[in-house]
Short mmCIF file of C-alpha atoms in Angstrom, two decimals:
data_model
loop_
_atom_site.label_atom_id
_atom_site.label_comp_id
_atom_site.label_asym_id
_atom_site.label_seq_id
_atom_site.Cartn_x
_atom_site.Cartn_y
_atom_site.Cartn_z
CA UNK A 1 -35.65 -142.06 -120.51
CA UNK A 2 -36.60 -141.32 -116.91
CA UNK A 3 -39.97 -142.96 -116.19
CA UNK A 4 -39.92 -146.72 -115.72
CA UNK A 5 -42.67 -149.13 -114.77
CA UNK A 6 -41.99 -152.48 -113.11
CA UNK A 7 -44.34 -155.47 -113.24
CA UNK A 8 -43.66 -158.46 -111.02
CA UNK A 9 -44.71 -162.08 -110.81
CA UNK A 10 -45.08 -162.12 -107.03
CA UNK A 11 -45.26 -165.92 -107.08
CA UNK A 12 -41.54 -166.13 -107.83
CA UNK A 13 -39.49 -166.72 -104.64
CA UNK A 14 -36.87 -164.04 -105.38
CA UNK A 15 -39.26 -161.49 -106.82
CA UNK A 16 -39.60 -159.17 -103.84
CA UNK A 17 -35.85 -159.10 -103.10
CA UNK A 18 -34.98 -158.39 -106.73
CA UNK A 19 -37.69 -155.73 -106.94
CA UNK A 20 -36.42 -153.81 -103.91
CA UNK A 21 -32.88 -153.82 -105.27
CA UNK A 22 -34.05 -152.72 -108.71
CA UNK A 23 -36.12 -149.84 -107.30
CA UNK A 24 -33.13 -148.69 -105.24
CA UNK A 25 -30.81 -148.76 -108.27
CA UNK A 26 -33.24 -146.78 -110.39
CA UNK A 27 -33.95 -144.15 -107.74
CA UNK A 28 -30.21 -143.69 -107.10
CA UNK A 29 -29.92 -142.77 -110.78
CA UNK A 30 -32.75 -140.25 -110.64
CA UNK A 31 -35.29 -142.42 -112.41
CA UNK A 32 -39.02 -142.14 -111.73
CA UNK A 33 -40.32 -145.61 -110.80
CA UNK A 34 -43.91 -146.87 -110.86
CA UNK A 35 -45.34 -150.15 -109.54
CA UNK A 36 -48.79 -151.70 -109.59
CA UNK A 37 -50.54 -150.75 -106.31
CA UNK A 38 -50.56 -154.20 -104.69
CA UNK A 39 -46.84 -154.68 -105.28
CA UNK A 40 -46.04 -151.15 -104.09
CA UNK A 41 -47.91 -151.82 -100.84
CA UNK A 42 -46.13 -155.14 -100.34
CA UNK A 43 -42.70 -153.43 -100.25
CA UNK A 44 -44.06 -150.49 -98.21
CA UNK A 45 -43.71 -147.98 -101.03
CA UNK A 46 -47.29 -146.81 -101.66
CA UNK A 47 -45.86 -143.60 -103.12
CA UNK A 48 -44.86 -145.61 -106.20
CA UNK A 49 -48.38 -146.90 -106.92
CA UNK A 50 -49.81 -146.55 -110.40
CA UNK A 51 -52.67 -148.53 -111.95
CA UNK A 52 -51.32 -150.80 -114.68
CA UNK A 53 -53.90 -149.44 -117.12
CA UNK A 54 -52.17 -146.05 -116.80
CA UNK A 55 -48.68 -147.36 -117.57
CA UNK A 56 -48.93 -146.64 -121.33
CA UNK A 57 -49.67 -142.97 -120.62
CA UNK A 58 -46.96 -142.48 -118.00
CA UNK A 59 -43.97 -144.81 -118.36
CA UNK A 60 -41.46 -145.02 -121.18
CA UNK A 61 -40.26 -148.55 -120.57
CA UNK A 62 -41.47 -151.59 -118.61
CA UNK A 63 -39.28 -153.99 -116.66
CA UNK A 64 -40.81 -157.44 -116.15
CA UNK A 65 -39.62 -159.58 -113.24
CA UNK A 66 -40.66 -163.18 -113.83
CA UNK A 67 -40.41 -165.95 -116.40
CA UNK A 68 -41.50 -166.28 -120.00
CA UNK A 69 -45.13 -166.71 -118.95
CA UNK A 70 -45.09 -163.41 -117.08
CA UNK A 71 -43.64 -161.62 -120.08
CA UNK A 72 -46.23 -163.14 -122.42
CA UNK A 73 -49.03 -161.79 -120.23
CA UNK A 74 -47.47 -158.32 -120.17
CA UNK A 75 -46.99 -158.39 -123.95
CA UNK A 76 -50.68 -159.10 -124.50
CA UNK A 77 -51.74 -156.48 -121.97
CA UNK A 78 -49.70 -153.75 -123.69
CA UNK A 79 -50.23 -155.00 -127.24
CA UNK A 80 -51.89 -151.76 -128.35
CA UNK A 81 -49.03 -149.58 -127.08
CA UNK A 82 -45.42 -149.21 -128.22
CA UNK A 83 -43.85 -149.57 -124.77
CA UNK A 84 -40.50 -151.41 -124.89
CA UNK A 85 -40.28 -154.38 -122.51
CA UNK A 86 -37.18 -155.72 -120.77
CA UNK A 87 -37.55 -159.10 -119.12
CA UNK A 88 -35.54 -160.13 -116.05
CA UNK A 89 -35.51 -163.91 -115.86
CA UNK A 90 -36.78 -165.24 -112.54
CA UNK A 91 -38.11 -168.43 -114.13
CA UNK A 92 -36.58 -171.56 -115.62
CA UNK A 93 -35.98 -171.26 -119.36
CA UNK A 94 -36.19 -167.49 -119.68
CA UNK A 95 -36.12 -167.58 -123.47
CA UNK A 96 -37.78 -164.18 -123.89
CA UNK A 97 -36.02 -162.42 -121.02
CA UNK A 98 -32.79 -160.58 -121.76
CA UNK A 99 -31.47 -159.72 -118.29
CA UNK A 100 -30.61 -161.75 -115.22
CA UNK A 101 -31.22 -160.80 -111.57
CA UNK A 102 -27.50 -161.03 -110.74
CA UNK A 103 -26.72 -158.20 -113.18
CA UNK A 104 -29.34 -155.61 -112.26
CA UNK A 105 -26.92 -152.70 -112.01
CA UNK A 106 -25.40 -153.45 -115.42
CA UNK A 107 -28.84 -153.76 -117.02
CA UNK A 108 -30.03 -150.45 -115.58
CA UNK A 109 -26.89 -148.62 -116.72
CA UNK A 110 -27.18 -150.08 -120.22
CA UNK A 111 -30.78 -148.93 -120.52
CA UNK A 112 -30.00 -145.43 -119.29
CA UNK A 113 -27.05 -145.12 -121.70
CA UNK A 114 -29.08 -146.45 -124.65
CA UNK A 115 -26.87 -149.54 -125.04
CA UNK A 116 -29.58 -151.80 -126.47
CA UNK A 117 -31.86 -152.25 -129.45
CA UNK A 118 -35.54 -153.08 -129.81
CA UNK A 119 -36.93 -156.08 -131.64
CA UNK A 120 -40.45 -155.90 -133.05
CA UNK A 121 -42.07 -159.29 -132.55
CA UNK A 122 -45.03 -160.29 -134.70
CA UNK A 123 -48.29 -161.01 -132.85
CA UNK A 124 -51.43 -162.89 -133.89
CA UNK A 125 -55.08 -161.87 -133.74
CA UNK A 126 -57.40 -164.78 -132.98
CA UNK A 127 -61.17 -165.01 -133.19
CA UNK A 128 -63.61 -167.75 -132.28
CA UNK A 129 -66.49 -167.73 -134.75
CA UNK A 130 -69.73 -169.64 -134.15
CA UNK A 131 -72.62 -169.57 -136.60
CA UNK A 132 -71.04 -166.60 -138.34
CA UNK A 133 -70.69 -164.53 -135.16
CA UNK A 134 -67.42 -163.66 -133.43
CA UNK A 135 -67.67 -164.85 -129.81
CA UNK A 136 -64.13 -164.23 -128.57
CA UNK A 137 -61.19 -162.10 -129.62
CA UNK A 138 -57.63 -162.12 -128.35
CA UNK A 139 -54.06 -161.38 -129.31
CA UNK A 140 -51.10 -163.77 -128.90
CA UNK A 141 -47.33 -163.33 -128.90
CA UNK A 142 -46.47 -167.05 -128.94
CA UNK A 143 -49.29 -169.13 -130.31
CA UNK A 144 -52.91 -170.09 -130.69
CA UNK A 145 -53.48 -173.72 -129.75
CA UNK A 146 -56.52 -175.78 -130.77
CA UNK A 147 -56.69 -179.06 -128.90
CA UNK A 148 -58.73 -181.79 -127.34
CA UNK A 149 -59.04 -182.18 -123.60
CA UNK A 150 -57.65 -184.88 -121.36
CA UNK A 151 -59.38 -187.86 -122.97
CA UNK A 152 -57.62 -189.88 -125.68
CA UNK A 153 -59.98 -188.96 -128.47
CA UNK A 154 -59.02 -187.17 -131.66
CA UNK A 155 -60.24 -183.89 -133.05
CA UNK A 156 -60.12 -182.85 -136.69
CA UNK A 157 -59.16 -179.43 -137.97
CA UNK A 158 -60.00 -178.43 -141.54
CA UNK A 159 -57.72 -175.56 -142.51
CA UNK A 160 -58.24 -172.85 -145.12
CA UNK A 161 -55.71 -170.14 -146.00
CA UNK A 162 -57.26 -167.02 -147.50
CA UNK A 163 -60.31 -169.10 -148.42
CA UNK A 164 -58.28 -171.81 -150.18
CA UNK A 165 -58.43 -175.33 -148.76
CA UNK A 166 -55.07 -176.17 -147.20
CA UNK A 167 -55.63 -179.55 -145.53
CA UNK A 168 -57.39 -181.61 -142.90
CA UNK A 169 -55.56 -182.76 -139.78
CA UNK A 170 -56.76 -185.37 -137.31
CA UNK A 171 -54.98 -185.89 -134.01
CA UNK A 172 -54.59 -183.99 -130.75
CA UNK A 173 -54.96 -180.58 -132.42
CA UNK A 174 -53.14 -177.78 -134.21
CA UNK A 175 -50.85 -174.90 -133.23
CA UNK A 176 -50.71 -171.62 -135.10
CA UNK A 177 -47.62 -169.77 -133.94
CA UNK A 178 -45.44 -166.76 -134.54
CA UNK A 179 -41.66 -167.00 -135.03
CA UNK A 180 -41.39 -166.09 -131.34
CA UNK A 181 -43.61 -169.05 -130.51
CA UNK A 182 -41.57 -171.37 -132.72
CA UNK A 183 -39.37 -172.17 -129.70
CA UNK A 184 -42.36 -172.92 -127.46
CA UNK A 185 -45.21 -175.45 -127.84
CA UNK A 186 -44.70 -175.72 -131.60
CA UNK A 187 -41.09 -176.85 -131.10
CA UNK A 188 -42.13 -179.67 -128.76
CA UNK A 189 -44.52 -180.89 -131.48
CA UNK A 190 -41.80 -181.05 -134.13
CA UNK A 191 -42.12 -177.56 -135.55
CA UNK A 192 -39.09 -175.65 -136.90
CA UNK A 193 -37.11 -172.99 -135.07
CA UNK A 194 -37.66 -169.70 -136.91
CA UNK A 195 -35.52 -166.60 -136.56
CA UNK A 196 -37.69 -163.91 -134.91
CA UNK A 197 -37.21 -161.41 -137.72
CA UNK A 198 -38.83 -163.66 -140.33
CA UNK A 199 -42.36 -162.56 -141.12
CA UNK A 200 -44.38 -165.77 -141.23
CA UNK A 201 -47.01 -167.89 -139.50
CA UNK A 202 -46.39 -171.51 -138.53
CA UNK A 203 -48.98 -174.29 -138.64
CA UNK A 204 -47.93 -177.30 -136.56
CA UNK A 205 -50.04 -180.45 -136.07
CA UNK A 206 -50.15 -181.91 -132.55
CA UNK A 207 -49.62 -185.70 -132.62
CA UNK A 208 -51.20 -186.08 -136.09
CA UNK A 209 -52.76 -189.44 -136.90
CA UNK A 210 -51.01 -189.68 -140.26
CA UNK A 211 -47.40 -189.98 -141.41
CA UNK A 212 -47.74 -187.26 -144.04
CA UNK A 213 -48.83 -184.37 -141.78
CA UNK A 214 -45.92 -181.95 -141.34
CA UNK A 215 -45.47 -178.41 -140.00
CA UNK A 216 -45.94 -175.65 -142.55
CA UNK A 217 -44.43 -172.15 -142.85
CA UNK A 218 -47.04 -169.77 -144.28
CA UNK A 219 -47.09 -166.11 -145.37
CA UNK A 220 -47.43 -163.60 -142.55
CA UNK A 221 -50.16 -161.68 -144.37
CA UNK A 222 -52.38 -164.74 -144.78
CA UNK A 223 -55.54 -165.50 -142.80
CA UNK A 224 -56.09 -169.01 -141.51
CA UNK A 225 -59.52 -170.41 -140.74
CA UNK A 226 -59.70 -173.72 -138.89
CA UNK A 227 -63.02 -175.52 -138.55
CA UNK A 228 -63.03 -178.06 -135.74
CA UNK A 229 -64.98 -181.32 -135.60
CA UNK A 230 -65.02 -184.29 -133.23
CA UNK A 231 -67.22 -187.04 -131.89
CA UNK A 232 -67.01 -185.48 -128.41
CA UNK A 233 -67.34 -182.06 -126.77
CA UNK A 234 -63.95 -181.79 -125.08
CA UNK A 235 -62.52 -179.06 -127.33
CA UNK A 236 -60.76 -175.80 -126.59
CA UNK A 237 -58.54 -173.03 -127.87
CA UNK A 238 -55.72 -171.47 -125.87
CA UNK A 239 -53.88 -168.16 -126.28
CA UNK A 240 -50.19 -168.34 -125.37
CA UNK A 241 -51.12 -171.32 -123.19
CA UNK A 242 -52.64 -168.87 -120.68
CA UNK A 243 -56.13 -167.92 -121.84
CA UNK A 244 -58.64 -170.60 -122.78
CA UNK A 245 -62.05 -170.77 -124.46
CA UNK A 246 -64.40 -173.71 -124.87
CA UNK A 247 -65.19 -174.74 -128.42
CA UNK A 248 -68.10 -176.55 -130.02
CA UNK A 249 -68.12 -178.74 -133.10
CA UNK A 250 -68.10 -176.64 -136.29
CA UNK A 251 -66.65 -173.58 -134.56
CA UNK A 252 -64.12 -171.70 -136.69
CA UNK A 253 -60.91 -170.26 -135.29
CA UNK A 254 -59.68 -167.39 -137.43
CA UNK A 255 -56.02 -166.39 -137.03
CA UNK A 256 -54.13 -163.59 -138.78
CA UNK A 257 -51.16 -161.32 -138.27
CA UNK A 258 -52.00 -158.58 -135.78
CA UNK A 259 -51.44 -154.91 -136.45
CA UNK A 260 -49.81 -154.87 -133.00
CA UNK A 261 -46.20 -155.81 -132.24
CA UNK A 262 -44.39 -156.63 -129.03
CA UNK A 263 -41.30 -154.47 -128.55
CA UNK A 264 -38.60 -156.45 -126.74
CA UNK A 265 -35.38 -154.86 -125.50
CA UNK A 266 -32.29 -156.84 -126.53
CA UNK A 267 -28.53 -156.58 -126.02
CA UNK A 268 -26.45 -156.26 -129.18
CA UNK A 269 -24.00 -159.04 -128.30
CA UNK A 270 -26.65 -161.63 -127.37
CA UNK A 271 -27.87 -163.01 -130.68
CA UNK A 272 -30.79 -165.36 -131.19
CA UNK A 273 -28.68 -168.38 -132.09
CA UNK A 274 -26.63 -168.04 -128.92
CA UNK A 275 -29.86 -168.11 -126.92
CA UNK A 276 -30.99 -171.23 -128.80
CA UNK A 277 -27.70 -172.98 -128.12
CA UNK A 278 -27.66 -172.13 -124.43
CA UNK A 279 -31.35 -172.39 -123.54
CA UNK A 280 -32.41 -175.30 -125.74
CA UNK A 281 -29.18 -177.23 -126.31
CA UNK A 282 -27.48 -176.57 -122.97
CA UNK A 283 -24.30 -175.27 -124.60
CA UNK A 284 -21.76 -173.49 -122.42
CA UNK A 285 -20.21 -170.17 -123.38
CA UNK A 286 -16.55 -169.96 -124.37
CA UNK A 287 -15.33 -169.09 -120.88
CA UNK A 288 -17.17 -172.03 -119.32
CA UNK A 289 -15.82 -174.40 -121.96
CA UNK A 290 -12.23 -173.26 -121.36
CA UNK A 291 -12.68 -173.53 -117.61
CA UNK A 292 -13.95 -177.09 -118.03
CA UNK A 293 -10.73 -178.07 -119.84
CA UNK A 294 -8.50 -176.98 -116.98
#
């Protein structure tokens, strides 16, 4: 594996410093490195410029310098390719990222020696349907959110699974998420944490106006159709919390498992439950716990 692409969230304070160090490490090891043109110019390496649209044809792996949001955007952009992605956490939570900026050399050596595995993460296809016509299409790694705007007025979502009536939910909205997205917006709304390897789709109500509305775990091969209604026009659907589309009353949001997968690079010794304990519960590792006793 000798051709790497690097994508950077240039809004992160340490991004340019980390990028320069990473490029140096890769070139010292004889690796061909490619950057998006604007970033290449910013570090005075125009010789490394390559349009991002050409990455799938040229590079064998993509390093992402940023936070979870940056990685989500990259995952959607390369959804129709099989390029493995390794995230370097320059953000806060860094739940999807596997490497840290203070261990760049170790991460590079592990990749070059093949000391990693690849997780296939389920993605969702989402469509906005109005009067029987598909107006918008997108793909999500985390979730599809259907919600009201800033005003304190409810919306109602009537949900069908494979044409069978599932239920009606009134409140702030609904989240349809993947197992990957189970630790994101869905979690903050009371949804369950789901191991990434489980093939399923989650349906989580947002602030439901009933005591009986609860999150549901549904088959991965099912198709959900959610018809929205409200007494106002402040409705919208979001993709991974990053892309947004305006909705009208009686629009239908159709969500199903995508044929695409996100391929995330993972270290063997860093299991999902350890990440949950450290990132979401603030648990220290064994060395930190022992040090704290001294």
